[in-house]
PDB file of C-alpha atoms in Angstrom:
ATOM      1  CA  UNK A 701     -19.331  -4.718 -11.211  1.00 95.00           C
ATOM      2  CA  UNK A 702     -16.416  -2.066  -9.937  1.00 97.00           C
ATOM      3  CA  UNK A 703     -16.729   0.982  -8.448  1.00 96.00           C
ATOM      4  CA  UNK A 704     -14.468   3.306  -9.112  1.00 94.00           C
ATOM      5  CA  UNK A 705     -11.830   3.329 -12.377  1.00 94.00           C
ATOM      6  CA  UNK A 706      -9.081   4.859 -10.597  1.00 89.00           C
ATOM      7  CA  UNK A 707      -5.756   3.000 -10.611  1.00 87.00           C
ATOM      8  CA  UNK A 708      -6.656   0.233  -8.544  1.00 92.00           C
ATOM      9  CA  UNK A 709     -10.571  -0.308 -10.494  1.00 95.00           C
ATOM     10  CA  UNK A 710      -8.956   0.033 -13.903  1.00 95.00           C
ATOM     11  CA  UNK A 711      -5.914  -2.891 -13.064  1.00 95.00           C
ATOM     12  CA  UNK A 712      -8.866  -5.192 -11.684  1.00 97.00           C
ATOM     13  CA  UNK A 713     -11.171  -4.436 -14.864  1.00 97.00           C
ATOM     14  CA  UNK A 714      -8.409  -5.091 -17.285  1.00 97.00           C
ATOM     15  CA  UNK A 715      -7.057  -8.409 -15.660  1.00 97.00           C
ATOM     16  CA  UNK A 716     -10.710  -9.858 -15.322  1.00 97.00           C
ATOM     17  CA  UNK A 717     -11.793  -8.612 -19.282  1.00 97.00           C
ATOM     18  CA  UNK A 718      -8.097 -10.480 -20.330  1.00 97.00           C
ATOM     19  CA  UNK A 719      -9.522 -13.326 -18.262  1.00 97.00           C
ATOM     20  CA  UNK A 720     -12.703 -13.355 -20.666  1.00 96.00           C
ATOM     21  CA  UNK A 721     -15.326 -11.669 -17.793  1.00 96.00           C
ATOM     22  CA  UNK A 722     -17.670  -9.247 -18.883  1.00 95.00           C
ATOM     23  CA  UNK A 723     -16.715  -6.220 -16.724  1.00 96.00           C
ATOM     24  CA  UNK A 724     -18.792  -3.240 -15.570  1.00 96.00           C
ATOM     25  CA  UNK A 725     -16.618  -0.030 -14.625  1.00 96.00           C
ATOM     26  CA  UNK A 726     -18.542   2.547 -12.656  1.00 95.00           C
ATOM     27  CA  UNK A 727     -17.120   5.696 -11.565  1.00 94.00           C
ATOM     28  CA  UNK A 728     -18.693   9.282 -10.447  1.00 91.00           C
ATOM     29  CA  UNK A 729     -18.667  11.118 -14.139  1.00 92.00           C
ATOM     30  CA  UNK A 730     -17.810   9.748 -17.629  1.00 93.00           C
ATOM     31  CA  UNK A 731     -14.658  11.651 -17.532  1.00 92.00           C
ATOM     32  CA  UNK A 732     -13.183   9.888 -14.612  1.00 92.00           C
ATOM     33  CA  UNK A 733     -14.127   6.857 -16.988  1.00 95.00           C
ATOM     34  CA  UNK A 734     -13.347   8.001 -20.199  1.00 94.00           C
ATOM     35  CA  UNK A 735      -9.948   8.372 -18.636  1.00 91.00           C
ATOM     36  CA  UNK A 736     -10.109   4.813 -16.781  1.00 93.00           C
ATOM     37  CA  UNK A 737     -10.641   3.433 -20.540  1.00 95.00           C
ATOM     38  CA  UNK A 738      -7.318   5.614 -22.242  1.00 93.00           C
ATOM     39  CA  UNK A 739      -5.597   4.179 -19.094  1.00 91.00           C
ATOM     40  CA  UNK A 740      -6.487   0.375 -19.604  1.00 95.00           C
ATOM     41  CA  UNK A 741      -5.774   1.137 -23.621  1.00 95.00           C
ATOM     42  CA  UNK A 742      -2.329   2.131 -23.059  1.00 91.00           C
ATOM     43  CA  UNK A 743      -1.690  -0.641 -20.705  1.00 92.00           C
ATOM     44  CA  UNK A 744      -3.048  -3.291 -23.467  1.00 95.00           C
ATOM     45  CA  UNK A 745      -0.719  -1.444 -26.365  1.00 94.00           C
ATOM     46  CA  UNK A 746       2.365  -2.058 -23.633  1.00 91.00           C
ATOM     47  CA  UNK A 747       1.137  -6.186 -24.323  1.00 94.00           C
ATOM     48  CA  UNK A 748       0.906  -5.731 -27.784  1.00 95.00           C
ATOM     49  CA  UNK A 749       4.755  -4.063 -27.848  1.00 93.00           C
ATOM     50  CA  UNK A 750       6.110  -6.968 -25.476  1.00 92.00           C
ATOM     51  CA  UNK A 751       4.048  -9.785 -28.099  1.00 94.00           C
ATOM     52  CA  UNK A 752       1.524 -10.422 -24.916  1.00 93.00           C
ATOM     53  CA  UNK A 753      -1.118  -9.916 -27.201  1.00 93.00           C
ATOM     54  CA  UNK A 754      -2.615  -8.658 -30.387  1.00 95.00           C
ATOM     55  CA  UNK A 755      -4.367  -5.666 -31.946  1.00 95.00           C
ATOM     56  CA  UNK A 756      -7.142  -7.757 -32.530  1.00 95.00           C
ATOM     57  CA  UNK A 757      -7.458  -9.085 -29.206  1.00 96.00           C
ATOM     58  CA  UNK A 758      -7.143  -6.034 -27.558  1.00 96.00           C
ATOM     59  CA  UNK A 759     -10.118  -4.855 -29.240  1.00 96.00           C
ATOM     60  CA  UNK A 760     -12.023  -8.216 -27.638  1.00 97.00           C
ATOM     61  CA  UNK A 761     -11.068  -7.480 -24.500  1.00 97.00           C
ATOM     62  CA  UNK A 762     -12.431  -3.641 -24.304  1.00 97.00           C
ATOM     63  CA  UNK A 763     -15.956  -4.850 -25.568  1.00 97.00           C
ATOM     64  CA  UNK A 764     -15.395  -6.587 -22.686  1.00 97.00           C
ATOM     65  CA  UNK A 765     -15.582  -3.715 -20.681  1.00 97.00           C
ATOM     66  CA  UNK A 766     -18.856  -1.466 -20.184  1.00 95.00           C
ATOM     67  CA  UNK A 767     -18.837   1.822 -18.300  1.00 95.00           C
ATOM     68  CA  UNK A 768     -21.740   3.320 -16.219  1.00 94.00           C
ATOM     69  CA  UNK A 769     -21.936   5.899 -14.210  1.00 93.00           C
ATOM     70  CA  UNK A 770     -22.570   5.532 -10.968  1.00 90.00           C
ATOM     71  CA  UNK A 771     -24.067   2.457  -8.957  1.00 87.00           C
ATOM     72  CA  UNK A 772     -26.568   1.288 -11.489  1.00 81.00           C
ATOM     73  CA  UNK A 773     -27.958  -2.165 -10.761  1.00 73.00           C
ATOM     74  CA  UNK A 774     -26.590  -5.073 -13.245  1.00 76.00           C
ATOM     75  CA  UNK A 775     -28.406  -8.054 -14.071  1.00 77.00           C
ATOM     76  CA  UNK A 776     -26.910 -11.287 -12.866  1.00 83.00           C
ATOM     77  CA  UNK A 777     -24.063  -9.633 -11.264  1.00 91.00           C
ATOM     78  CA  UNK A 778     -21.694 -12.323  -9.273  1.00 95.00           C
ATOM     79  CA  UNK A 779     -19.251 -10.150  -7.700  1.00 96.00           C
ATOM     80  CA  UNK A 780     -19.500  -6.340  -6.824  1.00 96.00           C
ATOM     81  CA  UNK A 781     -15.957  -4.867  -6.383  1.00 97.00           C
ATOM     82  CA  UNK A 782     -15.354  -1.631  -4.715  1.00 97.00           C
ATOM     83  CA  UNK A 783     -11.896   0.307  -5.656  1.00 95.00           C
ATOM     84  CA  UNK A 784     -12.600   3.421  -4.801  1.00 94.00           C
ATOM     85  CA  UNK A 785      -9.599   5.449  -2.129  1.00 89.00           C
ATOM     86  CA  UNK A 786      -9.090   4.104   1.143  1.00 87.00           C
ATOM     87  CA  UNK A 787     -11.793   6.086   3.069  1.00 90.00           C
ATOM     88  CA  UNK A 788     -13.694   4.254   4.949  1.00 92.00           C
ATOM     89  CA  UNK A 789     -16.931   6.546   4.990  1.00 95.00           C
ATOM     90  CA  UNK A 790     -16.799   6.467   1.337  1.00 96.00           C
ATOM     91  CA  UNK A 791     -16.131   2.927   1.284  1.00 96.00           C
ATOM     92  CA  UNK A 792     -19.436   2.198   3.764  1.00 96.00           C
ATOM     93  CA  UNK A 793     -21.130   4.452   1.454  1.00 96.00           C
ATOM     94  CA  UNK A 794     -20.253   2.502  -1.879  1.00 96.00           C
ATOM     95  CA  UNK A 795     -21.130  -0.998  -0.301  1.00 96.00           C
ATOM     96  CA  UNK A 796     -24.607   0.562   1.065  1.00 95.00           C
ATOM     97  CA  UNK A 797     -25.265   1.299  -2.680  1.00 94.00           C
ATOM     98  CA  UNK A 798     -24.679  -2.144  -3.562  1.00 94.00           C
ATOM     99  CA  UNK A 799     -26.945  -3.448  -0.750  1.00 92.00           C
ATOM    100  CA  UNK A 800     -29.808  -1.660  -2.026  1.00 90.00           C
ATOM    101  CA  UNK A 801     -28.726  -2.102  -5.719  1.00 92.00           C
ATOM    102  CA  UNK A 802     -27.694  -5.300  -6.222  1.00 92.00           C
ATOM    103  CA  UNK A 803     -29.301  -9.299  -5.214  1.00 90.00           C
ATOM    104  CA  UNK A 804     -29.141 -10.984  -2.732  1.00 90.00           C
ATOM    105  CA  UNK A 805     -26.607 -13.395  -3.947  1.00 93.00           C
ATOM    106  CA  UNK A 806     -24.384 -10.908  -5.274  1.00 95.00           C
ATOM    107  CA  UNK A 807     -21.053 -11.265  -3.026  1.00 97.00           C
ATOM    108  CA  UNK A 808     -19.137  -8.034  -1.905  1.00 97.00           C
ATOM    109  CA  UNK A 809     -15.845  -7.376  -2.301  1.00 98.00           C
ATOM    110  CA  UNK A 810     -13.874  -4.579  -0.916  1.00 97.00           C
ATOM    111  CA  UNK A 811     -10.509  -4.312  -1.824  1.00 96.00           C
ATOM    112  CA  UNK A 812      -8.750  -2.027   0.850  1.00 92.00           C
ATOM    113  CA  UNK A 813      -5.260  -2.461   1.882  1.00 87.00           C
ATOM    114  CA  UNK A 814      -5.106  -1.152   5.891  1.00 87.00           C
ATOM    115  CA  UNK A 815      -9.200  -0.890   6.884  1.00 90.00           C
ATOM    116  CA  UNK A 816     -11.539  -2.986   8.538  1.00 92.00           C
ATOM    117  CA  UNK A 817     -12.985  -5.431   6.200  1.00 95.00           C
ATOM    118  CA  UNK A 818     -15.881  -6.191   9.057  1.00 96.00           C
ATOM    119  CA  UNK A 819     -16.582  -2.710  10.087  1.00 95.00           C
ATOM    120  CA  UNK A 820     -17.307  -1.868   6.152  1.00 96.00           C
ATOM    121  CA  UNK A 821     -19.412  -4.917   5.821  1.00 96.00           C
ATOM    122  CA  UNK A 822     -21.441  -4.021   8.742  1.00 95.00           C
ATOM    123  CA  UNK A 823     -23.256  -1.478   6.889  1.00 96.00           C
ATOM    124  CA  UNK A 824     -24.710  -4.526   4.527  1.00 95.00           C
ATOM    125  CA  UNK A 825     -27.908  -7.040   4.813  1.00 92.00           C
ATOM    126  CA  UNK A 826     -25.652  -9.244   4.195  1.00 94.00           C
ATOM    127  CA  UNK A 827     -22.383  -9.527   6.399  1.00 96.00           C
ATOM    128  CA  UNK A 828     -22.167 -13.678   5.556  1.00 97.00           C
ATOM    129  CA  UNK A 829     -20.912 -11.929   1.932  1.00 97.00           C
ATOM    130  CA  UNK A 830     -18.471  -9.525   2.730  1.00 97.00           C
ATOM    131  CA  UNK A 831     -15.009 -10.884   1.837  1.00 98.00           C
ATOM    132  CA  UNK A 832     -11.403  -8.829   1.005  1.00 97.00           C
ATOM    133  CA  UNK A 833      -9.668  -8.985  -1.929  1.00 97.00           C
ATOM    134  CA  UNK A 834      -6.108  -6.977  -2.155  1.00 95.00           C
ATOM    135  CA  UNK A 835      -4.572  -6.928  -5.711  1.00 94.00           C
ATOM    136  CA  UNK A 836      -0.953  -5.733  -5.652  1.00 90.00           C
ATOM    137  CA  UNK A 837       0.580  -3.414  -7.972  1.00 83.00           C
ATOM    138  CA  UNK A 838       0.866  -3.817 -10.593  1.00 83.00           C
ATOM    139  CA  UNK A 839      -2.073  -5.753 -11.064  1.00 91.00           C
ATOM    140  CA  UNK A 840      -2.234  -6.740 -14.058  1.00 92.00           C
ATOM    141  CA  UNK A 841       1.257  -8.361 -13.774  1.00 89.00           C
ATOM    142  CA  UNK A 842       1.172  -9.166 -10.521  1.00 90.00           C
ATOM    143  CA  UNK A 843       0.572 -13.310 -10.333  1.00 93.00           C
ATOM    144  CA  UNK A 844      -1.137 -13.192  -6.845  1.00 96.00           C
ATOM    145  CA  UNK A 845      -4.029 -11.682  -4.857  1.00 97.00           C
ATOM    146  CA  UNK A 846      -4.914 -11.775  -1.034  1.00 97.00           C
ATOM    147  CA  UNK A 847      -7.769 -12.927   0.024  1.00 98.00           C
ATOM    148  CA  UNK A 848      -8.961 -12.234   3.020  1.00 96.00           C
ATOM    149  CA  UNK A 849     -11.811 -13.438   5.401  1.00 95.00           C
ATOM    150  CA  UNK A 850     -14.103 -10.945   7.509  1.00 94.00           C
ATOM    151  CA  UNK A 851     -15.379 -11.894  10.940  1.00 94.00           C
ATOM    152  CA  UNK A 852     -18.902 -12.768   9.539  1.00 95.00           C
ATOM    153  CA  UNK A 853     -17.525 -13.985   5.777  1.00 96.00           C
ATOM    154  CA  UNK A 854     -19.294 -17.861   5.026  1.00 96.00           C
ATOM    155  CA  UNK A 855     -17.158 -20.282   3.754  1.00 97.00           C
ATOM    156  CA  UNK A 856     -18.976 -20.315   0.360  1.00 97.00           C
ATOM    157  CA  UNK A 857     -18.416 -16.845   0.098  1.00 97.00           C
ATOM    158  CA  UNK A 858     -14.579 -17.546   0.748  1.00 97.00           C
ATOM    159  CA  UNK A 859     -14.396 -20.094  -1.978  1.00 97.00           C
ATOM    160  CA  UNK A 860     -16.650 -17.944  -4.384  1.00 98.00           C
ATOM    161  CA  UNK A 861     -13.849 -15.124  -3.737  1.00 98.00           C
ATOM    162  CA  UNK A 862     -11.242 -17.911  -4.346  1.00 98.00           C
ATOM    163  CA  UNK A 863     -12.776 -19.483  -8.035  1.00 97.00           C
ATOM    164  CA  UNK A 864     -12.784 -16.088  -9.094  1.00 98.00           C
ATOM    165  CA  UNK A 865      -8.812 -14.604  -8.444  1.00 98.00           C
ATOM    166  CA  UNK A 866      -8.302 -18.366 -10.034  1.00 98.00           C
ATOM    167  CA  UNK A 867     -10.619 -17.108 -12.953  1.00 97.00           C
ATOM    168  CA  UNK A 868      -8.630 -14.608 -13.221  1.00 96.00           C
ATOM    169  CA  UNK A 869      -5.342 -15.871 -14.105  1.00 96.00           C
ATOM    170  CA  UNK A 870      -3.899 -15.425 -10.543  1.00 97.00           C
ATOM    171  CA  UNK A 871      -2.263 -17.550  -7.528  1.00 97.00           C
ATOM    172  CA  UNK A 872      -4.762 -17.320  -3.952  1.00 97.00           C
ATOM    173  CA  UNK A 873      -2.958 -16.187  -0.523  1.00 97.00           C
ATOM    174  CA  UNK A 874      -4.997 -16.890   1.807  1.00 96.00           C
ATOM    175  CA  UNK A 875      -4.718 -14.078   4.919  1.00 93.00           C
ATOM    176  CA  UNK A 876      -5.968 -13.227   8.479  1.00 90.00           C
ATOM    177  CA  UNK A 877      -7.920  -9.812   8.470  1.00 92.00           C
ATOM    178  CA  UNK A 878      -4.994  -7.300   9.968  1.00 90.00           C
ATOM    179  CA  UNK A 879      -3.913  -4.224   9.214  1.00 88.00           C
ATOM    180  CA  UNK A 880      -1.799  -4.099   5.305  1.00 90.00           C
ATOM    181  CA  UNK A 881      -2.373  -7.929   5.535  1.00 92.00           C
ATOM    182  CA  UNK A 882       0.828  -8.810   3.341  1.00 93.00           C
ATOM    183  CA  UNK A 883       1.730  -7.195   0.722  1.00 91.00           C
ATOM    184  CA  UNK A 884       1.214  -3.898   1.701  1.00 92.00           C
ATOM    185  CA  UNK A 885       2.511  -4.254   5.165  1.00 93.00           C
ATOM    186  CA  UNK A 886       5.829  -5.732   3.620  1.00 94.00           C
ATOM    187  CA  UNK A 887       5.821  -3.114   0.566  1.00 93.00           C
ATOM    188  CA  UNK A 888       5.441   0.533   2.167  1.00 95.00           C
ATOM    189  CA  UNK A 889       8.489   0.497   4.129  1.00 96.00           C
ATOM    190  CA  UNK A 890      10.069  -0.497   0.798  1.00 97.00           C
ATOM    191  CA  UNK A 891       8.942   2.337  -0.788  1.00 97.00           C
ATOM    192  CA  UNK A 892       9.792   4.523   1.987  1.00 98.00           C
ATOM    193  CA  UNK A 893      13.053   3.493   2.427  1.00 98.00           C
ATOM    194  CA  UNK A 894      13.488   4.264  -1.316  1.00 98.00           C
ATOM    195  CA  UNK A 895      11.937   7.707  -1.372  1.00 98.00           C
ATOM    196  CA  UNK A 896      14.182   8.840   1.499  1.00 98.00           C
ATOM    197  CA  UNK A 897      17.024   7.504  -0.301  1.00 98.00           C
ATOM    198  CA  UNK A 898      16.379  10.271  -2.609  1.00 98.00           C
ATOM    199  CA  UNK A 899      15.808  12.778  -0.523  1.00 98.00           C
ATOM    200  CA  UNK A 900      19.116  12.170   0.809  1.00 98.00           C
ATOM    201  CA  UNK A 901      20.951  12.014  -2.407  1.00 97.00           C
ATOM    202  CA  UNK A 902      22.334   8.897  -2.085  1.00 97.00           C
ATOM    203  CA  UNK A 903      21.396   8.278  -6.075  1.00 98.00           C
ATOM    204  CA  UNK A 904      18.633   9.640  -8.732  1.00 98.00           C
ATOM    205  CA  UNK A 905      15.386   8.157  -9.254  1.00 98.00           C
ATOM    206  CA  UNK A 906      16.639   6.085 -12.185  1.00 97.00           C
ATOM    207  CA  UNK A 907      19.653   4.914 -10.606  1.00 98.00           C
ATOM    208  CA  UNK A 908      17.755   3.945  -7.272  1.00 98.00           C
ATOM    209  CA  UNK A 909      14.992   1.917  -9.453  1.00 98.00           C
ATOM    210  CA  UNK A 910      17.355  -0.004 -11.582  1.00 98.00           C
ATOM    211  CA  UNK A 911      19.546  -1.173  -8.669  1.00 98.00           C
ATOM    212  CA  UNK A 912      16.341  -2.649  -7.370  1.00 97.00           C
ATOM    213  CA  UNK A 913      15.232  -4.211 -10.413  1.00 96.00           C
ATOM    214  CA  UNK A 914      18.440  -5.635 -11.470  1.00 97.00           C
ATOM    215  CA  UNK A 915      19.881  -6.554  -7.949  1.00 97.00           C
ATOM    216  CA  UNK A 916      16.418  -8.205  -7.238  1.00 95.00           C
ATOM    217  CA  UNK A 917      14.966  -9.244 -10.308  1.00 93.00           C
ATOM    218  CA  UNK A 918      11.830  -6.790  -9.436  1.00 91.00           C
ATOM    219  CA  UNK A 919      10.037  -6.082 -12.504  1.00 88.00           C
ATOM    220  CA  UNK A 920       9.197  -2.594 -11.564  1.00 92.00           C
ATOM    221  CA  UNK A 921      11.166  -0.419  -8.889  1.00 96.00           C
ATOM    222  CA  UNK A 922       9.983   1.014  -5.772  1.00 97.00           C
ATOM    223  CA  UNK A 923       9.441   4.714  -7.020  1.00 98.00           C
ATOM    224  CA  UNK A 924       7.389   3.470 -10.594  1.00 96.00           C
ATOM    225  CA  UNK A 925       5.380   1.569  -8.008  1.00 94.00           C
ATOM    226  CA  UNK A 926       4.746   4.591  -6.558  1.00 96.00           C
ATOM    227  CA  UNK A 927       3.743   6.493  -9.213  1.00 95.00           C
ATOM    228  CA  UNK A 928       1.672   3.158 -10.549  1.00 89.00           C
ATOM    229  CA  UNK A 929       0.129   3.652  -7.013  1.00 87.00           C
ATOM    230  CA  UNK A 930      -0.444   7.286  -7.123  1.00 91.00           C
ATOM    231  CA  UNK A 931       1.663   9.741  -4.534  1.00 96.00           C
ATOM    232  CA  UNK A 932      -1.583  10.624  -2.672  1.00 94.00           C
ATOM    233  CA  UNK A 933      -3.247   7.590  -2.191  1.00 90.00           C
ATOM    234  CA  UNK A 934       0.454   6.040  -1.226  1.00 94.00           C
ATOM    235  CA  UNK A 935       0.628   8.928   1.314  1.00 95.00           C
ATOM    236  CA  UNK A 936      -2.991   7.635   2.812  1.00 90.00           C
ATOM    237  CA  UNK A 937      -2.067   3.547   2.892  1.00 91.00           C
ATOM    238  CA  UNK A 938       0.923   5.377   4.685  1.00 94.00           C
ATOM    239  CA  UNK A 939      -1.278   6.766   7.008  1.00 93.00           C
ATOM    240  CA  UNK A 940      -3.451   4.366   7.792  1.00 89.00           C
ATOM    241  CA  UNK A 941      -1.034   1.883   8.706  1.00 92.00           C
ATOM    242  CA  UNK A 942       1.330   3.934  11.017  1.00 93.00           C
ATOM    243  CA  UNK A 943      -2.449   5.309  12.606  1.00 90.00           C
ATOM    244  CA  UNK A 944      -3.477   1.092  12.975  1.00 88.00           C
ATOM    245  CA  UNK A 945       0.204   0.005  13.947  1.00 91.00           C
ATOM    246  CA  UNK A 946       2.225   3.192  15.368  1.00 92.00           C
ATOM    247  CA  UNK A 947       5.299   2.168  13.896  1.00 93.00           C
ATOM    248  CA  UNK A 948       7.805   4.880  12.834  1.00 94.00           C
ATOM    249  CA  UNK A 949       8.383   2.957   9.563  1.00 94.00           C
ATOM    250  CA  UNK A 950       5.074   3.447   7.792  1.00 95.00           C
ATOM    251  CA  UNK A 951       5.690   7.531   8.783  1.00 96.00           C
ATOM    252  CA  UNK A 952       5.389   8.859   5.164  1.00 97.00           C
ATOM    253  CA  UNK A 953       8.443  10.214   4.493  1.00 97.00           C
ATOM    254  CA  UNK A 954       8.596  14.415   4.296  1.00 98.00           C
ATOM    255  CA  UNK A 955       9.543  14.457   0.530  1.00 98.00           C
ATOM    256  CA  UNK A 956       6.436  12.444  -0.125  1.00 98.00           C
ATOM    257  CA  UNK A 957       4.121  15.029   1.658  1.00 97.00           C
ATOM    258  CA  UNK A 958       5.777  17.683  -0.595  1.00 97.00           C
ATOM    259  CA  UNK A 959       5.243  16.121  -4.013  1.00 97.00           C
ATOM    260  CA  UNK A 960       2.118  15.156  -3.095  1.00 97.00           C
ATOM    261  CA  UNK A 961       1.457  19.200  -2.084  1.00 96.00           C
ATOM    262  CA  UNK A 962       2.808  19.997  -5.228  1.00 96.00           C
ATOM    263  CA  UNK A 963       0.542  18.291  -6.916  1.00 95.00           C
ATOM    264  CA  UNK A 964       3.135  15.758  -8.463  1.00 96.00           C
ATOM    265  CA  UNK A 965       1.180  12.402  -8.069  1.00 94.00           C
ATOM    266  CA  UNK A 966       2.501  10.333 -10.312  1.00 93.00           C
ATOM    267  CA  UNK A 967       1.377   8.678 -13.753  1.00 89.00           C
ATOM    268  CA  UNK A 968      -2.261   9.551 -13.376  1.00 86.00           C
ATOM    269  CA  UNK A 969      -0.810  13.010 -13.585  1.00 90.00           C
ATOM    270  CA  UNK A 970       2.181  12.801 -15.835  1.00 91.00           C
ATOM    271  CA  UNK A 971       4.220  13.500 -13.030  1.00 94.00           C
ATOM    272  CA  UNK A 972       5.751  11.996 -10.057  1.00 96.00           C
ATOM    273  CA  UNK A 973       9.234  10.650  -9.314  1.00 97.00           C
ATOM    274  CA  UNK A 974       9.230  10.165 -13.458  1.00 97.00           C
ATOM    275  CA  UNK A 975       7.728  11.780 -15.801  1.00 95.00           C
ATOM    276  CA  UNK A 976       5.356   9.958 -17.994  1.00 87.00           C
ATOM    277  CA  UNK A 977       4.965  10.878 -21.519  1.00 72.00           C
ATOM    278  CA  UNK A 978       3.644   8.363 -24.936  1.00 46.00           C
ATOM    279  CA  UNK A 979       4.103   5.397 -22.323  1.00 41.00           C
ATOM    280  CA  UNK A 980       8.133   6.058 -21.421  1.00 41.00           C
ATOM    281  CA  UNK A 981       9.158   6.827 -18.460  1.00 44.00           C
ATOM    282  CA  UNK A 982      12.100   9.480 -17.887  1.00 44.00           C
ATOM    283  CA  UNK A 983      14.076  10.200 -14.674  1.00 45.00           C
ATOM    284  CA  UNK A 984      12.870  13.746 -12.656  1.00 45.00           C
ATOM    285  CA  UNK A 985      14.971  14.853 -10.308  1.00 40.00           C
ATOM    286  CA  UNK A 986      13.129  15.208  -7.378  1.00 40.00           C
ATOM    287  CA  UNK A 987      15.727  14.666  -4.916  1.00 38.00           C
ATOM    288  CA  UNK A 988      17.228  18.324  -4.589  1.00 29.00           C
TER     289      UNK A 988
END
């Protein structure tokens, strides 16, 4: 079970339904999920194009996914997921849903990037099976997920956490509970950097992106991540992490706050440091 089929929900739901699990996708209102769906069927047609997978297979994996709307108890539910924004009221609220929802075996997973994994699971019954799980973007290419151990987490529940990112298709990290634990912590000043690098003109979007990719061997560049992301939740991991560690590095950077005013989010929009339109991806200039 996930809750929420925003970016984040949608990358987990596809990578487990690939992975043959039967996935349920909750969000607020079928048109948040209707959307979630057109999402995860334009990221399967990308497979088909690169010969990942098939039309026919691509129809298996969507039965694979059911949608619901809201937090609707599911029969013989292993894991519930939460992947809803980095709040952590609304992330306390989702995971006191699945307390009173869900049995007692179910394990809880929340997947933030910079909060307290054992201040949300002290609103559960159930503290011994709280665990993290961080999936970096993108997910579904991504090869790796963090997994990471609350102050009450069992070892069971650690391994259970474990067999399933294995499950999945992807490599374990094991990591200490701390603020952007790895990934994140290594990956927002990355992005930063980029993003003031075009505010300051020092190249375009494009140019900026494929100097990464190609000097690096990155499969995506720093400002697609950020519009895989999304511009406004990038702006709160931002947040959260300069507010937890007070260093001047995770400070989002001032052209950030104004696309994210604008209203230019990223792909979930159409609009970010690209523009997104029939899956391709063209260079907006931003930077002036």
């Amino acid at each position: 079970f996930i809750a929420g089929a925003g970016s984040m929900g949608q990358g987990i739901a596809e990578t487990a339904a690939i992975a043959g699990i039967e996935v349920v996708l909750s969000d607020v209102d079928q048109e948040h999920l209707d959307a979630a769906i057109r999402g995860i069927e334009s990221s399967l047609n990308t497979l088909i194009e690169r010969w990942a997978i098939t039309a026919s297979e691509k129809r298996t994996i969507l039965s694979r996914i059911e949608t619901v709307v809201g937090l609707t108890k599911t029969d013989d539910c292993e894991f519930a997921i939460e992947a809803v924004p980095e709040q952590i009221d609304l992330k306390k609220q989702i995971f006191k849903g699945f307390d009173s929802e869900f049995d007692e075996e179910t394990v809880f997973v929340t997947t933030t990037s910079t909060l307290n994994i054992t201040e949300i699971g002290g609103v559960t019954d159930r503290q011994d099976k709280v665990v993290g799980m961080h999936f970096p973007f993108p997910i579904v290419r991504a090869s790796v997920v963090e997994v990471v151990r609350a102050l009450k987490t069992s070892d069971q529940t650690f391994d259970l956490a474990k067999g399933l990112v294995v499950q999945m298709g992807k490599e374990v990290v094991e990591v200490n509970e701390y603020p952007g634990f790895i990934t994140t912590r290594v990956m927002i000043p990355f992005i930063n950097e980029a993003i003031y690098a075009l505010m300051e003109g020092i190249a375009s979007a494009e140019a900026i992106d494929k100097a990464i990719k190609l000097g690096f061997g990155f499969p995506i560049g720093p400002l697609e991540l950020a519009d895989t992301l999304g511009l406004d939740d990038l702006i709160m991991l931002m947040e959260g992490l300069y507010r937890e560690l007070g260093d001047l590095k995770y400070k989002p950077c001032p052209l950030l706050r104004r696309m994210v005013r604008d209203g230019n989010i990223g792909k979930k929009v159409g609009k970010g440091f690209f523009v997104y339109e029939k899956g391709s991806v063209d260079d907006e200039d931003t930077g002036s």
